[in-house]
Each structure stands twice: as structure tokens, then as C-alpha cells.
mmCIF file of C-alpha atoms in Angstrom:
data_model
loop_
_atom_site.group_PDB
_atom_site.id
_atom_site.type_symbol
_atom_site.label_atom_id
_atom_site.label_comp_id
_atom_site.label_asym_id
_atom_site.label_seq_id
_atom_site.Cartn_x
_atom_site.Cartn_y
_atom_site.Cartn_z
ATOM 1 C CA UNK A 1 63.652 -19.000 7.154
ATOM 2 C CA UNK A 2 63.757 -16.511 10.111
ATOM 3 C CA UNK A 3 65.976 -14.341 7.950
ATOM 4 C CA UNK A 4 63.381 -14.225 5.156
ATOM 5 C CA UNK A 5 60.443 -13.335 7.753
ATOM 6 C CA UNK A 6 62.588 -10.665 9.053
ATOM 7 C CA UNK A 7 63.165 -9.327 5.760
ATOM 8 C CA UNK A 8 59.520 -9.459 4.816
ATOM 9 C CA UNK A 9 58.228 -7.499 7.746
ATOM 10 C CA UNK A 10 60.918 -4.750 7.580
ATOM 11 C CA UNK A 11 60.131 -4.089 4.052
ATOM 12 C CA UNK A 12 56.384 -4.135 4.799
ATOM 13 C CA UNK A 13 57.014 -1.414 7.462
ATOM 14 C CA UNK A 14 58.998 0.766 5.335
ATOM 15 C CA UNK A 15 56.249 1.109 2.772
ATOM 16 C CA UNK A 16 53.224 1.119 5.150
ATOM 17 C CA UNK A 17 51.189 4.300 5.177
ATOM 18 C CA UNK A 18 50.455 4.825 8.952
ATOM 19 C CA UNK A 19 49.062 7.306 11.525
ATOM 20 C CA UNK A 20 50.888 7.721 14.838
ATOM 21 C CA UNK A 21 50.869 4.781 17.281
ATOM 22 C CA UNK A 22 49.833 5.152 20.845
ATOM 23 C CA UNK A 23 52.586 7.238 22.416
ATOM 24 C CA UNK A 24 52.106 5.550 25.963
ATOM 25 C CA UNK A 25 52.002 1.983 25.176
ATOM 26 C CA UNK A 26 54.346 0.554 22.343
ATOM 27 C CA UNK A 27 53.593 -3.034 22.496
ATOM 28 C CA UNK A 28 52.698 -6.115 20.503
ATOM 29 C CA UNK A 29 50.357 -8.284 22.537
ATOM 30 C CA UNK A 30 50.576 -12.131 22.950
ATOM 31 C CA UNK A 31 47.561 -14.226 23.227
ATOM 32 C CA UNK A 32 48.299 -15.501 26.733
ATOM 33 C CA UNK A 33 46.202 -14.277 29.652
ATOM 34 C CA UNK A 34 47.156 -14.195 33.434
ATOM 35 C CA UNK A 35 46.072 -17.276 35.242
ATOM 36 C CA UNK A 36 42.805 -17.396 37.245
ATOM 37 C CA UNK A 37 43.619 -15.239 40.525
ATOM 38 C CA UNK A 38 47.004 -14.110 39.091
ATOM 39 C CA UNK A 39 47.811 -10.305 39.631
ATOM 40 C CA UNK A 40 50.634 -8.642 37.893
ATOM 41 C CA UNK A 41 51.980 -5.305 36.738
ATOM 42 C CA UNK A 42 53.709 -3.987 33.727
ATOM 43 C CA UNK A 43 55.559 -0.689 33.624
ATOM 44 C CA UNK A 44 55.981 0.908 30.257
ATOM 45 C CA UNK A 45 58.675 3.582 29.728
ATOM 46 C CA UNK A 46 59.573 5.131 26.508
ATOM 47 C CA UNK A 47 61.474 8.182 25.050
ATOM 48 C CA UNK A 48 60.470 9.869 21.790
ATOM 49 C CA UNK A 49 63.286 11.906 19.905
ATOM 50 C CA UNK A 50 61.243 14.622 18.505
ATOM 51 C CA UNK A 51 62.023 16.680 15.164
ATOM 52 C CA UNK A 52 61.786 20.391 15.546
ATOM 53 C CA UNK A 53 60.431 20.411 19.302
ATOM 54 C CA UNK A 54 61.336 19.085 22.817
ATOM 55 C CA UNK A 55 61.682 15.280 23.334
ATOM 56 C CA UNK A 56 58.878 13.560 25.091
ATOM 57 C CA UNK A 57 59.077 10.605 27.553
ATOM 58 C CA UNK A 58 56.046 8.647 28.857
ATOM 59 C CA UNK A 59 55.660 6.318 31.923
ATOM 60 C CA UNK A 60 52.504 3.970 32.091
ATOM 61 C CA UNK A 61 51.473 1.655 34.936
ATOM 62 C CA UNK A 62 49.449 -1.372 33.909
ATOM 63 C CA UNK A 63 47.991 -3.758 36.646
ATOM 64 C CA UNK A 64 46.315 -6.747 35.484
ATOM 65 C CA UNK A 65 44.266 -9.677 36.965
ATOM 66 C CA UNK A 66 43.193 -13.029 35.719
ATOM 67 C CA UNK A 67 39.408 -13.357 36.344
ATOM 68 C CA UNK A 68 39.099 -16.668 34.585
ATOM 69 C CA UNK A 69 41.691 -18.875 33.007
ATOM 70 C CA UNK A 70 40.746 -17.350 29.663
ATOM 71 C CA UNK A 71 39.725 -13.862 30.812
ATOM 72 C CA UNK A 72 41.827 -11.071 32.035
ATOM 73 C CA UNK A 73 41.185 -7.469 33.083
ATOM 74 C CA UNK A 74 43.587 -4.438 33.324
ATOM 75 C CA UNK A 75 43.999 -0.779 33.372
ATOM 76 C CA UNK A 76 46.517 1.953 32.552
ATOM 77 C CA UNK A 77 47.756 4.879 34.392
ATOM 78 C CA UNK A 78 49.692 7.224 32.104
ATOM 79 C CA UNK A 79 51.995 10.094 32.645
ATOM 80 C CA UNK A 80 54.190 12.111 30.261
ATOM 81 C CA UNK A 81 57.342 14.506 30.742
ATOM 82 C CA UNK A 82 57.617 16.923 28.069
ATOM 83 C CA UNK A 83 60.102 20.068 28.051
ATOM 84 C CA UNK A 84 60.594 19.292 31.869
ATOM 85 C CA UNK A 85 56.837 19.451 32.843
ATOM 86 C CA UNK A 86 55.324 16.173 34.240
ATOM 87 C CA UNK A 87 51.472 15.778 33.141
ATOM 88 C CA UNK A 88 48.947 13.235 33.786
ATOM 89 C CA UNK A 89 48.209 11.207 30.534
ATOM 90 C CA UNK A 90 45.021 9.843 31.205
ATOM 91 C CA UNK A 91 43.790 6.281 31.823
ATOM 92 C CA UNK A 92 42.322 3.019 30.087
ATOM 93 C CA UNK A 93 40.309 0.202 30.977
ATOM 94 C CA UNK A 94 40.816 -3.257 29.088
ATOM 95 C CA UNK A 95 39.403 -6.747 29.041
ATOM 96 C CA UNK A 96 41.217 -9.508 27.287
ATOM 97 C CA UNK A 97 39.656 -12.959 26.404
ATOM 98 C CA UNK A 98 41.446 -15.865 24.729
ATOM 99 C CA UNK A 99 40.460 -19.147 23.241
ATOM 100 C CA UNK A 100 40.815 -21.821 26.143
ATOM 101 C CA UNK A 101 43.019 -23.954 24.049
ATOM 102 C CA UNK A 102 45.829 -23.233 21.521
ATOM 103 C CA UNK A 103 45.565 -24.713 17.906
ATOM 104 C CA UNK A 104 47.787 -26.680 15.728
ATOM 105 C CA UNK A 105 49.555 -28.835 18.260
ATOM 106 C CA UNK A 106 49.660 -26.022 20.947
ATOM 107 C CA UNK A 107 51.358 -23.625 18.615
ATOM 108 C CA UNK A 108 48.696 -20.946 17.658
ATOM 109 C CA UNK A 109 46.910 -18.831 20.008
ATOM 110 C CA UNK A 110 43.959 -16.538 19.426
ATOM 111 C CA UNK A 111 42.590 -13.764 21.539
ATOM 112 C CA UNK A 112 40.946 -10.336 21.533
ATOM 113 C CA UNK A 113 41.686 -7.291 23.714
ATOM 114 C CA UNK A 114 39.109 -4.319 24.063
ATOM 115 C CA UNK A 115 39.583 -1.189 25.801
ATOM 116 C CA UNK A 116 38.172 2.232 26.441
ATOM 117 C CA UNK A 117 40.380 5.318 26.993
ATOM 118 C CA UNK A 118 40.145 8.847 28.507
ATOM 119 C CA UNK A 119 43.178 10.969 27.591
ATOM 120 C CA UNK A 120 43.630 14.663 28.169
ATOM 121 C CA UNK A 121 43.227 16.889 25.134
ATOM 122 C CA UNK A 122 46.959 17.768 25.113
ATOM 123 C CA UNK A 123 47.846 14.254 23.959
ATOM 124 C CA UNK A 124 44.379 13.220 22.318
ATOM 125 C CA UNK A 125 42.190 16.019 21.058
ATOM 126 C CA UNK A 126 39.184 13.909 21.096
ATOM 127 C CA UNK A 127 39.747 12.621 24.623
ATOM 128 C CA UNK A 128 37.404 9.506 24.601
ATOM 129 C CA UNK A 129 38.507 6.562 22.430
ATOM 130 C CA UNK A 130 38.251 2.731 22.282
ATOM 131 C CA UNK A 131 40.308 -0.098 20.759
ATOM 132 C CA UNK A 132 39.574 -3.636 19.504
ATOM 133 C CA UNK A 133 42.702 -5.701 19.099
ATOM 134 C CA UNK A 134 42.556 -9.102 17.744
ATOM 135 C CA UNK A 135 45.758 -11.225 18.489
ATOM 136 C CA UNK A 136 47.076 -14.206 16.846
ATOM 137 C CA UNK A 137 50.474 -15.664 17.694
ATOM 138 C CA UNK A 138 52.545 -18.578 16.694
ATOM 139 C CA UNK A 139 55.067 -20.185 19.132
ATOM 140 C CA UNK A 140 57.689 -22.805 18.265
ATOM 141 C CA UNK A 141 60.785 -24.072 20.041
ATOM 142 C CA UNK A 142 63.113 -21.391 17.991
ATOM 143 C CA UNK A 143 60.495 -18.792 16.817
ATOM 144 C CA UNK A 144 57.829 -16.494 17.875
ATOM 145 C CA UNK A 145 55.364 -14.408 15.705
ATOM 146 C CA UNK A 146 52.321 -12.181 16.644
ATOM 147 C CA UNK A 147 49.981 -9.933 14.628
ATOM 148 C CA UNK A 148 47.589 -7.476 16.091
ATOM 149 C CA UNK A 149 45.448 -5.931 13.421
ATOM 150 C CA UNK A 150 44.173 -3.248 15.778
ATOM 151 C CA UNK A 151 41.007 -1.233 15.179
ATOM 152 C CA UNK A 152 41.139 2.249 17.100
ATOM 153 C CA UNK A 153 37.868 3.883 17.277
ATOM 154 C CA UNK A 154 37.401 7.505 18.446
ATOM 155 C CA UNK A 155 34.398 8.064 20.517
ATOM 156 C CA UNK A 156 34.333 11.912 19.905
ATOM 157 C CA UNK A 157 35.473 14.154 17.253
ATOM 158 C CA UNK A 158 35.615 14.172 13.471
ATOM 159 C CA UNK A 159 36.347 10.391 13.226
ATOM 160 C CA UNK A 160 34.034 9.239 15.889
ATOM 161 C CA UNK A 161 32.809 5.855 14.918
ATOM 162 C CA UNK A 162 35.287 5.366 12.077
ATOM 163 C CA UNK A 163 37.481 2.237 12.750
ATOM 164 C CA UNK A 164 41.113 3.094 11.876
ATOM 165 C CA UNK A 165 43.254 0.271 11.144
ATOM 166 C CA UNK A 166 46.555 0.249 13.123
ATOM 167 C CA UNK A 167 48.462 -3.185 12.650
ATOM 168 C CA UNK A 168 51.479 -4.135 14.810
ATOM 169 C CA UNK A 169 53.545 -7.184 14.125
ATOM 170 C CA UNK A 170 56.390 -9.026 16.152
ATOM 171 C CA UNK A 171 58.888 -11.530 15.046
ATOM 172 C CA UNK A 172 61.646 -13.060 17.223
ATOM 173 C CA UNK A 173 63.942 -15.928 17.202
ATOM 174 C CA UNK A 174 64.929 -17.600 20.462
ATOM 175 C CA UNK A 175 68.424 -17.214 21.567
ATOM 176 C CA UNK A 176 67.732 -19.631 24.710
ATOM 177 C CA UNK A 177 64.824 -20.690 26.775
ATOM 178 C CA UNK A 178 64.445 -17.240 28.362
ATOM 179 C CA UNK A 179 66.054 -14.551 25.672
ATOM 180 C CA UNK A 180 64.951 -13.687 22.272
ATOM 181 C CA UNK A 181 65.888 -11.235 19.802
ATOM 182 C CA UNK A 182 63.607 -9.862 16.958
ATOM 183 C CA UNK A 183 61.850 -6.915 15.345
ATOM 184 C CA UNK A 184 58.591 -5.094 15.997
ATOM 185 C CA UNK A 185 56.610 -2.981 13.247
ATOM 186 C CA UNK A 186 54.098 -0.442 13.935
ATOM 187 C CA UNK A 187 51.802 1.423 11.578
ATOM 188 C CA UNK A 188 48.323 2.488 10.584
ATOM 189 C CA UNK A 189 46.447 2.817 7.333
ATOM 190 C CA UNK A 190 43.945 5.429 8.601
ATOM 191 C CA UNK A 191 40.189 5.094 8.646
ATOM 192 C CA UNK A 192 38.998 2.147 6.895
ATOM 193 C CA UNK A 193 36.884 4.277 4.676
ATOM 194 C CA UNK A 194 39.933 6.554 3.649
ATOM 195 C CA UNK A 195 42.793 3.988 3.797
ATOM 196 C CA UNK A 196 46.141 5.548 3.153
ATOM 197 C CA UNK A 197 45.359 9.056 4.384
ATOM 198 C CA UNK A 198 48.301 8.982 6.871
ATOM 199 C CA UNK A 199 51.980 8.138 6.431
ATOM 200 C CA UNK A 200 53.769 7.353 9.680
ATOM 201 C CA UNK A 201 55.531 4.312 10.742
ATOM 202 C CA UNK A 202 57.836 2.897 13.299
ATOM 203 C CA UNK A 203 60.429 -0.140 13.302
ATOM 204 C CA UNK A 204 62.090 -1.347 16.481
ATOM 205 C CA UNK A 205 64.685 -3.999 16.948
ATOM 206 C CA UNK A 206 63.819 -5.679 20.355
ATOM 207 C CA UNK A 207 65.174 -7.864 23.047
ATOM 208 C CA UNK A 208 62.960 -9.916 25.264
ATOM 209 C CA UNK A 209 63.559 -11.816 28.492
ATOM 210 C CA UNK A 210 60.923 -14.277 29.959
ATOM 211 C CA UNK A 211 61.630 -15.085 33.574
ATOM 212 C CA UNK A 212 59.782 -17.083 36.176
ATOM 213 C CA UNK A 213 58.306 -13.685 37.757
ATOM 214 C CA UNK A 214 59.806 -11.056 35.794
ATOM 215 C CA UNK A 215 59.568 -10.202 31.972
ATOM 216 C CA UNK A 216 61.441 -7.667 30.126
ATOM 217 C CA UNK A 217 61.109 -6.158 26.476
ATOM 218 C CA UNK A 218 63.579 -3.498 25.225
ATOM 219 C CA UNK A 219 63.318 -1.900 21.818
ATOM 220 C CA UNK A 220 64.687 1.029 19.759
ATOM 221 C CA UNK A 221 64.410 2.123 16.200
ATOM 222 C CA UNK A 222 63.352 4.882 13.758
ATOM 223 C CA UNK A 223 59.974 6.359 13.064
ATOM 224 C CA UNK A 224 59.112 8.318 10.135
ATOM 225 C CA UNK A 225 56.461 10.603 8.613
ATOM 226 C CA UNK A 226 55.417 12.379 11.812
ATOM 227 C CA UNK A 227 57.141 14.268 14.619
ATOM 228 C CA UNK A 228 59.161 11.343 15.966
ATOM 229 C CA UNK A 229 62.695 10.721 14.569
ATOM 230 C CA UNK A 230 63.279 7.625 16.807
ATOM 231 C CA UNK A 231 61.883 5.871 19.665
ATOM 232 C CA UNK A 232 63.430 3.852 22.581
ATOM 233 C CA UNK A 233 61.169 1.783 25.052
ATOM 234 C CA UNK A 234 61.408 -0.564 27.944
ATOM 235 C CA UNK A 235 58.621 -2.663 29.430
ATOM 236 C CA UNK A 236 59.105 -4.487 32.729
ATOM 237 C CA UNK A 237 56.380 -7.061 33.818
ATOM 238 C CA UNK A 238 56.096 -8.463 37.294
ATOM 239 C CA UNK A 239 53.906 -11.426 38.024
ATOM 240 C CA UNK A 240 54.999 -12.610 41.458
ATOM 241 C CA UNK A 241 52.161 -15.192 41.889
ATOM 242 C CA UNK A 242 53.334 -17.249 38.835
ATOM 243 C CA UNK A 243 54.990 -20.563 39.741
#
């Protein structure tokens, strides 16, 4: 069953027309939120092997805090290293809310994450942007799946106010209670009133570790249709107040 799901998502990613994914944060969200009063930090690092140009690396710090049992707030501080130069990559603010209870015998979680971003012109020509990210995930003893049908909405520029569909999907099989192995697919279909106008995609093999106070996500794989030839990434999450 897991092998069939893996083949399906791989095939879908290979044919998906897409625009470039967020270079600073390459992640499929889960529906969970931090517990009330719990603070944590995620550090995102990735390297893009770029065709016909200098490679680019990004380092992003994402603190978050649980306001309520079902409501989390967070932010991003982004940096980039290109051709030996370090640059400020802007910032984002986000709010994530989830359904208080999971569905189908505690297997299905639903949430939505919204954010507003201000990113320098060298990385985002329109500077101001926003995102609405619905989240649905499935957790069983041996399997995990999450889908994020993201709507990215520019707040300035030619596409201001035009939602752009940028789905992300994760499938993983559990190797043990703490380790899992799977695949992450990222893409976009362009503005919803001009679907198929972009043709970029990314497919990553991913390994995850979920500890008591430390989480780890490592991925690597090809990207096509844009400047990137391949991407590697690592996300380290620390939540010291967790039990």
C-alpha cells in the first residue's frame, strides 16, 4: 500500500506544472500546534545547486509560541549566501490554527496557517506577499501523509491579489517510533486564473526524526523547469518545554 502511494506522488510531481517554491522554507506542514505556553525554534538550512549561475544557500530562524492549545504564532528571520555574499532575506509573521480534536479515531488533523512576508527585491521583486496554507494530515501506526494546497497571494506587483496554487505533499513510512522515511513533493500551478503558466517542480527523498525535545528533517532531490538543478535541506526543531 505504501509503495503504491509513493509511486503515485512521484508520478504526480513529475508531471505537475509549477512555479518556484519558497527558497527559504522548504517544508510540508503538519496539523499540530505548540501546546499552550510552549516556545520552540526551527532552523531551516538549504543549498540550491543552480544551473548556469552561482549556487545559493539559505539559513532561516523560525521561533514559535503556543498561545492556546489550538493556536500558534511564529515568525521567520531569513538570510542568504550567494557567490560568497551574505544578505538579509527578509521576514515573515504567521498564525496557525487547528481543529481542537483530530478526526477518524484521532487519525486526521486539520489546520490552516496564514502569513504575511516582506522580502527584499533581490529575492522577491514584489517584496510584499502573503500565504494561506490549509493543512490536512493522516497519522497511523506505520504511515504519515500530509497535504498543503497553498495559496500564495502577492500584495504588490502584476499578480497582486491573484491567488497562486502551490501544493506540497509528504508521504512517509515509519521505521521505528522516532524515525521515518518518505518523499516530499513541491510544485505550483501558477495563478488560479491562468493555471499551467509555470513549469517548475521539486521532489525530495526525506528522513525524519521525532524526539522528546529535538526534531530533524533532512531531504535531497532534483528540481526541474527553473534555475535549480537539485536541492538539499535540513530542518532542526527544538522545543525544550515539551514533556
